[in-house]
mmCIF file with all atom_site columns, C-alpha atoms in Angstrom:
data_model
loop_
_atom_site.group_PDB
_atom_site.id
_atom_site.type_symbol
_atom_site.label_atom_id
_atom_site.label_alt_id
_atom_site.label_comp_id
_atom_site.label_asym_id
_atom_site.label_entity_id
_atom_site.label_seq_id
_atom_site.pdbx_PDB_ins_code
_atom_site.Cartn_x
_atom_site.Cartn_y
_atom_site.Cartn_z
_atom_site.occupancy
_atom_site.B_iso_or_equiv
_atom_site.pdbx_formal_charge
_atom_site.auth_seq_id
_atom_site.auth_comp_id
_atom_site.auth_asym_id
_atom_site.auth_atom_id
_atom_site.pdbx_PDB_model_num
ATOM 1   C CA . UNK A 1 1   ? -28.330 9.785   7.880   1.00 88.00 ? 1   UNK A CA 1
ATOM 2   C CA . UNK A 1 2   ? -30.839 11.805  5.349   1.00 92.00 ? 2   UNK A CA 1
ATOM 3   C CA . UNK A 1 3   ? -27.832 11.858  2.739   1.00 96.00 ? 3   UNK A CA 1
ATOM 4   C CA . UNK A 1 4   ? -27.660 8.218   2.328   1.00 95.00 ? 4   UNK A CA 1
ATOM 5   C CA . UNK A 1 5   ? -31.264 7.147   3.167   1.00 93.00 ? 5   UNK A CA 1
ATOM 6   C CA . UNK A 1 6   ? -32.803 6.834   -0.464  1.00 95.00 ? 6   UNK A CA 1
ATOM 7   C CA . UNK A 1 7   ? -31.723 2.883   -0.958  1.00 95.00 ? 7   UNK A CA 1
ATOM 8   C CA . UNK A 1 8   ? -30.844 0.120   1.206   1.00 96.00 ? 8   UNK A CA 1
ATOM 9   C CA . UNK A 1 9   ? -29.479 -2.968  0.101   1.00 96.00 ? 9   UNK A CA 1
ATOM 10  C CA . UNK A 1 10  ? -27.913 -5.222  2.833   1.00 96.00 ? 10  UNK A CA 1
ATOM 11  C CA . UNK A 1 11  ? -28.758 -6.904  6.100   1.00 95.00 ? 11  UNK A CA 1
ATOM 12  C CA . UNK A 1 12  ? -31.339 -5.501  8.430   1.00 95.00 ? 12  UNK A CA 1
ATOM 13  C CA . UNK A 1 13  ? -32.338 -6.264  12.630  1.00 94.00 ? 13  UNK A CA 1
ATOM 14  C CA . UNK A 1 14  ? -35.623 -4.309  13.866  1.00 92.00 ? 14  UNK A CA 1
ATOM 15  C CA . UNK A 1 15  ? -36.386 -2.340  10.621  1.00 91.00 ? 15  UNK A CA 1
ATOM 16  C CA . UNK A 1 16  ? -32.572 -0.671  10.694  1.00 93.00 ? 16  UNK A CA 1
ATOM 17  C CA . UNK A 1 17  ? -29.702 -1.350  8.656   1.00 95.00 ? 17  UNK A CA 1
ATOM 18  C CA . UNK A 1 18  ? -27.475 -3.900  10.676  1.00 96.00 ? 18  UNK A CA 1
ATOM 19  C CA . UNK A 1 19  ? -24.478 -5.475  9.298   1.00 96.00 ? 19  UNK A CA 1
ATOM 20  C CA . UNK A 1 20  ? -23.163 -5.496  5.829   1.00 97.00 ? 20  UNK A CA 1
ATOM 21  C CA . UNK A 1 21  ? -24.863 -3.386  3.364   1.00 97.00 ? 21  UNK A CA 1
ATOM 22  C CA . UNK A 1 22  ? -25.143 0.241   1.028   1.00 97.00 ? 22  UNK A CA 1
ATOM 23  C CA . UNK A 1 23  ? -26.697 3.023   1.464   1.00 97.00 ? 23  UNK A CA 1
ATOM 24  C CA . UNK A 1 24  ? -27.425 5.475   -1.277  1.00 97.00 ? 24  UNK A CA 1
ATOM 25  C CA . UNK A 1 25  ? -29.080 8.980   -1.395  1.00 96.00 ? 25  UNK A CA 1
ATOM 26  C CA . UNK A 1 26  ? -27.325 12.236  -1.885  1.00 97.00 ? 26  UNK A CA 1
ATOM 27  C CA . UNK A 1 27  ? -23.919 10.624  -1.330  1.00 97.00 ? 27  UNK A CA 1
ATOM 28  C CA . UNK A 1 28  ? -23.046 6.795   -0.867  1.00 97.00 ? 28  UNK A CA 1
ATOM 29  C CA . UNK A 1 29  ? -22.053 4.651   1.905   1.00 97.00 ? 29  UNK A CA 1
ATOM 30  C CA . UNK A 1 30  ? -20.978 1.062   1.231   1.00 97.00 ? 30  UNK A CA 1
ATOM 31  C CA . UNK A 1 31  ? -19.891 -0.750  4.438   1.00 97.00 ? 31  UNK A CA 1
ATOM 32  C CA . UNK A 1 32  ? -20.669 -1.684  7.899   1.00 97.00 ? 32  UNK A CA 1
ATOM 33  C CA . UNK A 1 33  ? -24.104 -0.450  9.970   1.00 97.00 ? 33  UNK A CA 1
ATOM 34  C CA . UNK A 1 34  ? -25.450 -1.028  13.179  1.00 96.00 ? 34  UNK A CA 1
ATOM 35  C CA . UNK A 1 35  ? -28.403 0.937   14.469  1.00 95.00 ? 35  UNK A CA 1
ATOM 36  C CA . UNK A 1 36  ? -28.842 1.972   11.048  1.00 94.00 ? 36  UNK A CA 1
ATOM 37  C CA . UNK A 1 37  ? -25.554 4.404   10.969  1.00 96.00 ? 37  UNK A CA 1
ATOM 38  C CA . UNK A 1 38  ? -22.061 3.520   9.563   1.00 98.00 ? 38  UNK A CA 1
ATOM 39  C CA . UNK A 1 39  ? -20.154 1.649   12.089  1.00 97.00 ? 39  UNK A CA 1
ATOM 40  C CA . UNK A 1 40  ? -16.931 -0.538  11.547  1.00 97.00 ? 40  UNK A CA 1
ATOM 41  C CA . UNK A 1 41  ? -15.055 -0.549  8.181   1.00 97.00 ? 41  UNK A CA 1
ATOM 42  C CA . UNK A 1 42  ? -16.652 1.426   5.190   1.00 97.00 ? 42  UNK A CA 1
ATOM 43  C CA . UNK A 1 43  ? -16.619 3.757   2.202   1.00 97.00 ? 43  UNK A CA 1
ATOM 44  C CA . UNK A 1 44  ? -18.196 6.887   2.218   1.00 98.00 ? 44  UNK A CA 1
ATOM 45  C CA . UNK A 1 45  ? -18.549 8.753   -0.856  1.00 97.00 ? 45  UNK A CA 1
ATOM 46  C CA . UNK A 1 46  ? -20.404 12.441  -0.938  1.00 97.00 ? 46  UNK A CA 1
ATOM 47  C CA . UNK A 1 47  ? -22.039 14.078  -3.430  1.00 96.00 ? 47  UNK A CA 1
ATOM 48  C CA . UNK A 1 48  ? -19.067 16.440  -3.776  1.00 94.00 ? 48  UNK A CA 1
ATOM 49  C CA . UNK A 1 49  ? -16.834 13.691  -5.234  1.00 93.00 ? 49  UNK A CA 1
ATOM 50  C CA . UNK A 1 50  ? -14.709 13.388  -1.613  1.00 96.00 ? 50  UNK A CA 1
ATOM 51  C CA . UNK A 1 51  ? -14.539 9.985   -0.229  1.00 96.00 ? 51  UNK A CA 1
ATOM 52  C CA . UNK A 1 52  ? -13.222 8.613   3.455   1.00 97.00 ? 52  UNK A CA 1
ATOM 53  C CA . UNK A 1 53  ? -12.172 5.023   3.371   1.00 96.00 ? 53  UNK A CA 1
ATOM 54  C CA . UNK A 1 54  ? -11.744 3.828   6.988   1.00 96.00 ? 54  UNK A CA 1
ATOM 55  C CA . UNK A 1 55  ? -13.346 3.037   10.654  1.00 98.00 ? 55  UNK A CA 1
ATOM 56  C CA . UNK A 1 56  ? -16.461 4.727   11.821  1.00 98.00 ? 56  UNK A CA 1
ATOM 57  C CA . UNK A 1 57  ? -18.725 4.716   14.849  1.00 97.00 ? 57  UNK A CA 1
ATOM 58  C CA . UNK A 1 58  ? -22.234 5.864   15.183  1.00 96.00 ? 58  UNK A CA 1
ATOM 59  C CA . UNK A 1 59  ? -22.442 7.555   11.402  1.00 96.00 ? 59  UNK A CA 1
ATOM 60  C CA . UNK A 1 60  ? -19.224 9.581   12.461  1.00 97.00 ? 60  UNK A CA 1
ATOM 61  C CA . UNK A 1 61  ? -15.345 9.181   11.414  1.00 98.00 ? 61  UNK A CA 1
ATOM 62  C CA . UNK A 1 62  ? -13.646 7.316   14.203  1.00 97.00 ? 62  UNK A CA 1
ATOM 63  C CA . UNK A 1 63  ? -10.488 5.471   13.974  1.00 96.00 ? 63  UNK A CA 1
ATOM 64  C CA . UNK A 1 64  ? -7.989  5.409   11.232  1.00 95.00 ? 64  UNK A CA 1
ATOM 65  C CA . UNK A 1 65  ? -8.891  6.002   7.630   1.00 95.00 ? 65  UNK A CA 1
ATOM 66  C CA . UNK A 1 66  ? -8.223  7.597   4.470   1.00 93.00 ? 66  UNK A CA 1
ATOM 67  C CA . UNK A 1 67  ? -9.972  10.974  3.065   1.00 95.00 ? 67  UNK A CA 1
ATOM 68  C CA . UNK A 1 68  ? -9.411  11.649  -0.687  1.00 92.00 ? 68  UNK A CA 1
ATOM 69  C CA . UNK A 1 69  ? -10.096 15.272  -1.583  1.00 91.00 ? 69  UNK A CA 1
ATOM 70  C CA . UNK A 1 70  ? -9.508  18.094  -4.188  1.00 88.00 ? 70  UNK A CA 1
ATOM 71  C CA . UNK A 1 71  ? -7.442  21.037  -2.221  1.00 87.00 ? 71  UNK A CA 1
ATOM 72  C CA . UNK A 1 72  ? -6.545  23.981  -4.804  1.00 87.00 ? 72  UNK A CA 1
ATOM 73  C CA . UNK A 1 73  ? -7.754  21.106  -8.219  1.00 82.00 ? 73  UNK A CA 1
ATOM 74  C CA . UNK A 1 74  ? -5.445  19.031  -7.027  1.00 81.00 ? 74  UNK A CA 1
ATOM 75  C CA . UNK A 1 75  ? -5.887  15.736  -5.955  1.00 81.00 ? 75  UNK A CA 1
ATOM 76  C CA . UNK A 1 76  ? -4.758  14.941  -2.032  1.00 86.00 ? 76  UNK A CA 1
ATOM 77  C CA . UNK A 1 77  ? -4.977  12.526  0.797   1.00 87.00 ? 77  UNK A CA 1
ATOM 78  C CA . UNK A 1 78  ? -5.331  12.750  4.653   1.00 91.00 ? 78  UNK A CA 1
ATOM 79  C CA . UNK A 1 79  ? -4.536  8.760   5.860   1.00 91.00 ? 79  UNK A CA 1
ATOM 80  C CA . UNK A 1 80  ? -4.766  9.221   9.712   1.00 95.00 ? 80  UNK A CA 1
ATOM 81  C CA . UNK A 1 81  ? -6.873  8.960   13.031  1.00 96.00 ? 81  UNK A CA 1
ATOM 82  C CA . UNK A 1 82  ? -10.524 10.931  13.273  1.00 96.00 ? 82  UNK A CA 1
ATOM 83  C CA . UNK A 1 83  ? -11.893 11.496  16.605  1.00 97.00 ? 83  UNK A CA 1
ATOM 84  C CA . UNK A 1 84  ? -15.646 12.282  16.790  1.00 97.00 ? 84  UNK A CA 1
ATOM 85  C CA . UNK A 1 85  ? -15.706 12.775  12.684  1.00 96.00 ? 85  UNK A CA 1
ATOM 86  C CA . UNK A 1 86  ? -12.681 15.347  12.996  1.00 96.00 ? 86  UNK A CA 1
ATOM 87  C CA . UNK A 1 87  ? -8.904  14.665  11.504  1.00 96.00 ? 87  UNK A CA 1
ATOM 88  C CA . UNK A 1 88  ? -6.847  13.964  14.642  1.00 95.00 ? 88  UNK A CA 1
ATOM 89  C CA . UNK A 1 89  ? -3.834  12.499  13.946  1.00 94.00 ? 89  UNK A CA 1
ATOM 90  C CA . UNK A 1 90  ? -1.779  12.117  11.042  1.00 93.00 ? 90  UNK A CA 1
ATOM 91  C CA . UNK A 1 91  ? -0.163  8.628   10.043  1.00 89.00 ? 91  UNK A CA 1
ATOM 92  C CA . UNK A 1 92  ? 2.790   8.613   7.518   1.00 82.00 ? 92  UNK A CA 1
ATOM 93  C CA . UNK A 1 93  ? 2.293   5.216   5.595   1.00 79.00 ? 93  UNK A CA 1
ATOM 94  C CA . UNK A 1 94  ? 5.862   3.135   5.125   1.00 87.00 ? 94  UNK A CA 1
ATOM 95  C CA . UNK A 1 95  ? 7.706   4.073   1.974   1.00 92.00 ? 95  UNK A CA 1
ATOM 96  C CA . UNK A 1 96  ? 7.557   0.436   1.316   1.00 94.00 ? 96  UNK A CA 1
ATOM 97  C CA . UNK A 1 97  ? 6.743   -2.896  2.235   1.00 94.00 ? 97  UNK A CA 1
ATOM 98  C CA . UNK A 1 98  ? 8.376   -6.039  0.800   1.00 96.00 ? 98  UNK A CA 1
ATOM 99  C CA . UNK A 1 99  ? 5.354   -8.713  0.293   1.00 95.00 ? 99  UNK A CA 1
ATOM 100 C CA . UNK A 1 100 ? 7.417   -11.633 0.057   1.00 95.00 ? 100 UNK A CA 1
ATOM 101 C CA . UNK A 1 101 ? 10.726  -12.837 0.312   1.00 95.00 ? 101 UNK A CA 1
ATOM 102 C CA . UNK A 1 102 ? 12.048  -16.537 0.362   1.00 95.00 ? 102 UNK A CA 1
ATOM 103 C CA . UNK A 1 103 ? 15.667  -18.117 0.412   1.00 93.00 ? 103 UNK A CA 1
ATOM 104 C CA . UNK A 1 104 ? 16.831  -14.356 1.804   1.00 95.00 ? 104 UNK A CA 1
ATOM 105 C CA . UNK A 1 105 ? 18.924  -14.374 4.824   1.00 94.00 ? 105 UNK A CA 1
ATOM 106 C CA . UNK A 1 106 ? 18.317  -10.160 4.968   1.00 95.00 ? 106 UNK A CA 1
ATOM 107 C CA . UNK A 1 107 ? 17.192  -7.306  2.930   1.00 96.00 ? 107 UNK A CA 1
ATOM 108 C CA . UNK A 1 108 ? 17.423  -3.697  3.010   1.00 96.00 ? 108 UNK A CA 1
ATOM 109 C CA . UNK A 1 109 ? 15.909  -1.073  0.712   1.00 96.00 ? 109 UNK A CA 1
ATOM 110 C CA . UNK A 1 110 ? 17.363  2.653   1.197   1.00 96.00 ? 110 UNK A CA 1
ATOM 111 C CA . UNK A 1 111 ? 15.721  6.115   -1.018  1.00 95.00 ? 111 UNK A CA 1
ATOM 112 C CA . UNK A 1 112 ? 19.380  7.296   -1.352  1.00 96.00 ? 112 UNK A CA 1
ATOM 113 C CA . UNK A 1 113 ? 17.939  10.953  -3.131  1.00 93.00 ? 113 UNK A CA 1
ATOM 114 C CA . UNK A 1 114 ? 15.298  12.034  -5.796  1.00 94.00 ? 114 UNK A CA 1
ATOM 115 C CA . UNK A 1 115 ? 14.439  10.253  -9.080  1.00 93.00 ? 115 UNK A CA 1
ATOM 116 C CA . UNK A 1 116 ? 12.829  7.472   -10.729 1.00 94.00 ? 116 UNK A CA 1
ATOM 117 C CA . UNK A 1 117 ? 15.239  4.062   -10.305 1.00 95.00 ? 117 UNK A CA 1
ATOM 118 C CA . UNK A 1 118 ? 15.626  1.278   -8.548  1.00 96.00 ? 118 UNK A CA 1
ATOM 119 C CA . UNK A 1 119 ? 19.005  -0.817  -7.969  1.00 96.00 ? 119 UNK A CA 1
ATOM 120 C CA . UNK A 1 120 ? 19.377  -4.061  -7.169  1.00 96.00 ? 120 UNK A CA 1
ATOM 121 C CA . UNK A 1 121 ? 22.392  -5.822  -5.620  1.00 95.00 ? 121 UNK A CA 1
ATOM 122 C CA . UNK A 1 122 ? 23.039  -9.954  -4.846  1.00 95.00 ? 122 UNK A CA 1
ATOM 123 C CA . UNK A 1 123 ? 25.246  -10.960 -2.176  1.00 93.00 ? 123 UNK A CA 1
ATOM 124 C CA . UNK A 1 124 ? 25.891  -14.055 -1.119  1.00 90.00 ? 124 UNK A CA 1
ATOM 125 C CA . UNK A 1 125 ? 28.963  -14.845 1.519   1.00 86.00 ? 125 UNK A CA 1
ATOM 126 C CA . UNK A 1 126 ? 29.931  -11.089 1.665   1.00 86.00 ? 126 UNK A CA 1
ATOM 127 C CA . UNK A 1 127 ? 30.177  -11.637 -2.257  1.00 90.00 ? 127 UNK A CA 1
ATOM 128 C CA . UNK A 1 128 ? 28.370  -10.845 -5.129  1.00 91.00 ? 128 UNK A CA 1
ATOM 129 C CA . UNK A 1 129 ? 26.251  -13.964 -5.523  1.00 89.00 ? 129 UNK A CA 1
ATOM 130 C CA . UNK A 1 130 ? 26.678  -15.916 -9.210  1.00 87.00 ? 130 UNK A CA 1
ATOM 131 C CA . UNK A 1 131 ? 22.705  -15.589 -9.773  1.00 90.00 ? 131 UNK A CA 1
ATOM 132 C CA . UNK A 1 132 ? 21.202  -18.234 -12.283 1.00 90.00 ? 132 UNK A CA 1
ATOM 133 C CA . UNK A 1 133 ? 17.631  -18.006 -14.302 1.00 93.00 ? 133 UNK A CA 1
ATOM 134 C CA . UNK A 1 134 ? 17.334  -14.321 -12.379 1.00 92.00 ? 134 UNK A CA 1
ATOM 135 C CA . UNK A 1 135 ? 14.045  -13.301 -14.021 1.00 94.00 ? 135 UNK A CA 1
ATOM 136 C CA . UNK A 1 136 ? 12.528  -9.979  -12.791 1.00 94.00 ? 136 UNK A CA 1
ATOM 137 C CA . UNK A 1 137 ? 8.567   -8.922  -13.023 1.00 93.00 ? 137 UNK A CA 1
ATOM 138 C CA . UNK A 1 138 ? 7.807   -4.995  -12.628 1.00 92.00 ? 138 UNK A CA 1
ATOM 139 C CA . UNK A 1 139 ? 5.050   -2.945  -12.767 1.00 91.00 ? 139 UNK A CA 1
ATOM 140 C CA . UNK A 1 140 ? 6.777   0.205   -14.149 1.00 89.00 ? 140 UNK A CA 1
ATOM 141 C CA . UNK A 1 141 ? 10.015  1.192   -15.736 1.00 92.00 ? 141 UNK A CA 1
ATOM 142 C CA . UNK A 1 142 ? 12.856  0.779   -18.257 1.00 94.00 ? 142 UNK A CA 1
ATOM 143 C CA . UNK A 1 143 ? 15.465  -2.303  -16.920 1.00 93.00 ? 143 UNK A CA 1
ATOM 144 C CA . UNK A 1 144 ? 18.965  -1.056  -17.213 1.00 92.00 ? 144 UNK A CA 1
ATOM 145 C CA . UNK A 1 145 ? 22.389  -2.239  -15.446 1.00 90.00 ? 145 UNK A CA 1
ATOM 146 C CA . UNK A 1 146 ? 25.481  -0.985  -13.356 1.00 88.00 ? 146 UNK A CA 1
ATOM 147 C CA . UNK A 1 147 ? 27.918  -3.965  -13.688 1.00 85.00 ? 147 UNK A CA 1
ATOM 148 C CA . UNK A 1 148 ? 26.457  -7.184  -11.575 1.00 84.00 ? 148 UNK A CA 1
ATOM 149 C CA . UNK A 1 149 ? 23.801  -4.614  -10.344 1.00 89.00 ? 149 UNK A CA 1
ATOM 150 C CA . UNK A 1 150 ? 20.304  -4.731  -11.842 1.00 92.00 ? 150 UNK A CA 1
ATOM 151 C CA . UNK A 1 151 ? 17.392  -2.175  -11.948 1.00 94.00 ? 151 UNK A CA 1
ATOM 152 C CA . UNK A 1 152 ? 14.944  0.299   -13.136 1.00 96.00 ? 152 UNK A CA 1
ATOM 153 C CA . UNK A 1 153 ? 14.346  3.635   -14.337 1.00 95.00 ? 153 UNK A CA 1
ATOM 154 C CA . UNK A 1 154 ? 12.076  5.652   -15.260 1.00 95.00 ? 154 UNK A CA 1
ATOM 155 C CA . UNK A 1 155 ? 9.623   3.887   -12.558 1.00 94.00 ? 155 UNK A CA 1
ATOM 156 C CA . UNK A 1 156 ? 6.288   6.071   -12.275 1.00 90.00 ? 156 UNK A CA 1
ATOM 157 C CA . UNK A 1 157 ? 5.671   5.462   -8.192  1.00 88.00 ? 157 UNK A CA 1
ATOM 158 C CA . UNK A 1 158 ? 4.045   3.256   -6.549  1.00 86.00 ? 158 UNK A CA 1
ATOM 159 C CA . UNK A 1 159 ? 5.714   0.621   -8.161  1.00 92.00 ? 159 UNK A CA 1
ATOM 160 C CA . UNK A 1 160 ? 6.217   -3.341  -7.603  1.00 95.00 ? 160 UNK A CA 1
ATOM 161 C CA . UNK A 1 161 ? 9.188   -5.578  -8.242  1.00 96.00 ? 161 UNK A CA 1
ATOM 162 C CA . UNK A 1 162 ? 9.398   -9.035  -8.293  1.00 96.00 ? 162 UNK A CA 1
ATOM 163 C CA . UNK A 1 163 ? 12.608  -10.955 -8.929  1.00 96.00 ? 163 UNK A CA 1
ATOM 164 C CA . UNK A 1 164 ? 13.172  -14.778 -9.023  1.00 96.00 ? 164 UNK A CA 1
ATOM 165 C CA . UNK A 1 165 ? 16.526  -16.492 -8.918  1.00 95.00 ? 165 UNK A CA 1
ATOM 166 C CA . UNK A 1 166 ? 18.571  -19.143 -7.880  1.00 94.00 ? 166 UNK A CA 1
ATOM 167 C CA . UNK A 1 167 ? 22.244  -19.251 -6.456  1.00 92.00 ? 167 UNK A CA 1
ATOM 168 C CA . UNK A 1 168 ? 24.711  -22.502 -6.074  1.00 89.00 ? 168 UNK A CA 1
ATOM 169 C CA . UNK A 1 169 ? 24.545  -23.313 -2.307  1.00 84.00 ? 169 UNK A CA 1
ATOM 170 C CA . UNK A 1 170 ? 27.459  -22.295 -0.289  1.00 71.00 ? 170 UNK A CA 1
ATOM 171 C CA . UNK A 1 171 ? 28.273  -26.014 0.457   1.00 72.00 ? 171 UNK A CA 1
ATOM 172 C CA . UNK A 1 172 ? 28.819  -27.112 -2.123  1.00 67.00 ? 172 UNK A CA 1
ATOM 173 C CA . UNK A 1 173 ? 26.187  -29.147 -3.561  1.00 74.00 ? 173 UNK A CA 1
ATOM 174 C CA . UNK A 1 174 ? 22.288  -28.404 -5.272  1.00 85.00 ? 174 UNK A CA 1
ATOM 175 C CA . UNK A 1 175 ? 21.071  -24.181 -5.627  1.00 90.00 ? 175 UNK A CA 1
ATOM 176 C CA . UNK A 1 176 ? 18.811  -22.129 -3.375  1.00 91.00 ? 176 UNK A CA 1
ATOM 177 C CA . UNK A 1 177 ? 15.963  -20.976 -5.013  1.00 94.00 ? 177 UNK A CA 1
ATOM 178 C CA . UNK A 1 178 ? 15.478  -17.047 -4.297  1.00 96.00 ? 178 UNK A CA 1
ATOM 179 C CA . UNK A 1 179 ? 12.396  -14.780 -4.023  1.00 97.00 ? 179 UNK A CA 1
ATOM 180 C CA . UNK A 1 180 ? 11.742  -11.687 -3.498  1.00 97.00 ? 180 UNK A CA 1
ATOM 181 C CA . UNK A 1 181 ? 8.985   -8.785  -3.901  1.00 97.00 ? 181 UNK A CA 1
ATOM 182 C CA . UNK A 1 182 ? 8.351   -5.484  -2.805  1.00 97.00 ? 182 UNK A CA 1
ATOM 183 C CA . UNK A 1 183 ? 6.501   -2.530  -3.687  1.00 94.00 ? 183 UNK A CA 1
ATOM 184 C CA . UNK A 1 184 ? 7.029   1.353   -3.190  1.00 94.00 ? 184 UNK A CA 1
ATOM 185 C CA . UNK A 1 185 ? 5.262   3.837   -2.976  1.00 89.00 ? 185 UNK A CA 1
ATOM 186 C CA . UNK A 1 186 ? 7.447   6.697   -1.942  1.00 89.00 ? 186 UNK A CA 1
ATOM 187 C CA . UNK A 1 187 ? 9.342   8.227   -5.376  1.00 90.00 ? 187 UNK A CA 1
ATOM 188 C CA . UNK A 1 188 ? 13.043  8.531   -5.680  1.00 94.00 ? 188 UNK A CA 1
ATOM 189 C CA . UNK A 1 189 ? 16.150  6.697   -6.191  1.00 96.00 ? 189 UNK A CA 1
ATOM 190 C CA . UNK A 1 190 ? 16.544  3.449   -4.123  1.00 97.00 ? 190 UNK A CA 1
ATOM 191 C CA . UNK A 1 191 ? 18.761  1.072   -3.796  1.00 96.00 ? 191 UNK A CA 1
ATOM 192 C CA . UNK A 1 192 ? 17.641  -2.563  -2.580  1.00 97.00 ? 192 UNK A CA 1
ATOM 193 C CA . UNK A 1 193 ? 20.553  -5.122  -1.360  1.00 96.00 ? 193 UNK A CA 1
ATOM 194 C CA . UNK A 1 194 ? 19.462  -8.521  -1.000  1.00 96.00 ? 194 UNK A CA 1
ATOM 195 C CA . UNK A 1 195 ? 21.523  -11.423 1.413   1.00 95.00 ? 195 UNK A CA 1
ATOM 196 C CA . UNK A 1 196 ? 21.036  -14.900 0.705   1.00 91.00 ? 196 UNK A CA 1
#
């Protein structure tokens, strides 16, 4: 591709870019070649400050990806699937994903409306559970609580939440240690209930 033909640094077979490498000229790839075009995962980046993140296939978007743009000054994403370098198919990411979660029977996490909080509710035996050492770890917000509920407000989104605890075991004897994180990227008010 002339626009990215200045500068090579990266692995080569017969003279061509092949395998890992970047590409600079009038715009910037940093990725995957093979015949000396993109192909596989890389980062394109053109002159014009737009940049697709994602699968391609001889020097052309193909597969899923991510193009960051400027529509109206405005800064905007298209995460989908290009056919033959041309948006196809839009893909609406998951409002959240938990990364972790240890000494949970079940979780649930609900946007209930607009705003900028998070709740947080124990149970344990279809009761609120008697939490001990309950430490929390957050990327954004102001902690606040609604009786044995916990949370955050004020949360600028995406956010993470990480929240450590243990609870006496139901039998009687010793404490299950509890973890649990998850991160969201969709704003407004949720609510997260947490089983253990």
């Amino acid at each position: 591709k002339p626009e990215i033909a200045d500068k090579y640094e990266g692995k080569c077979k017969n003279g061509l870019a092949n395998g890992k490498g970047v590409a600079e000229g009038k715009d910037k790839y940093v990725g995957r070649f093979k015949n000396g075009l993109p192909q596989g995962e890389g980062k394109y980046t053109w002159s014009t400050g737009e940049i697709y993140d994602g699968s391609w296939l001889e020097g052309k978007k193909e597969g899923r990806g991510k193009l960051f743009y400027k529509k109206d000054g405005v800064d905007s994403i298209k995460i989908g699937i290009w056919k033959n370098d041309v948006f196809f198919k839009k893909i609406v990411p998951n409002p959240y994903s938990v990364i972790r979660y240890d000494g949970v029977k079940r979780y649930s996490a609900s946007r209930i409306g607009d705003g900028d909080r998070i709740l947080f509710s124990f149970k344990q035996n279809n009761s609120t559970a008697s939490t001990n050492n309950l430490i929390f770890s957050n990327s954004s917000g102001n902690s606040f609580s609604v009786g044995t509920q916990r949370g955050f407000e004020k949360i600028n989104f995406p956010a993470s939440f990480k929240v450590t605890f243990s609870v006496p075991n139901s039998y009687g004897g010793g404490s299950i240690d509890v973890a649990f994180e998850i991160e969201i990227t969709e704003p407004g008010s949720w609510t997260v209930d947490i089983d253990i």
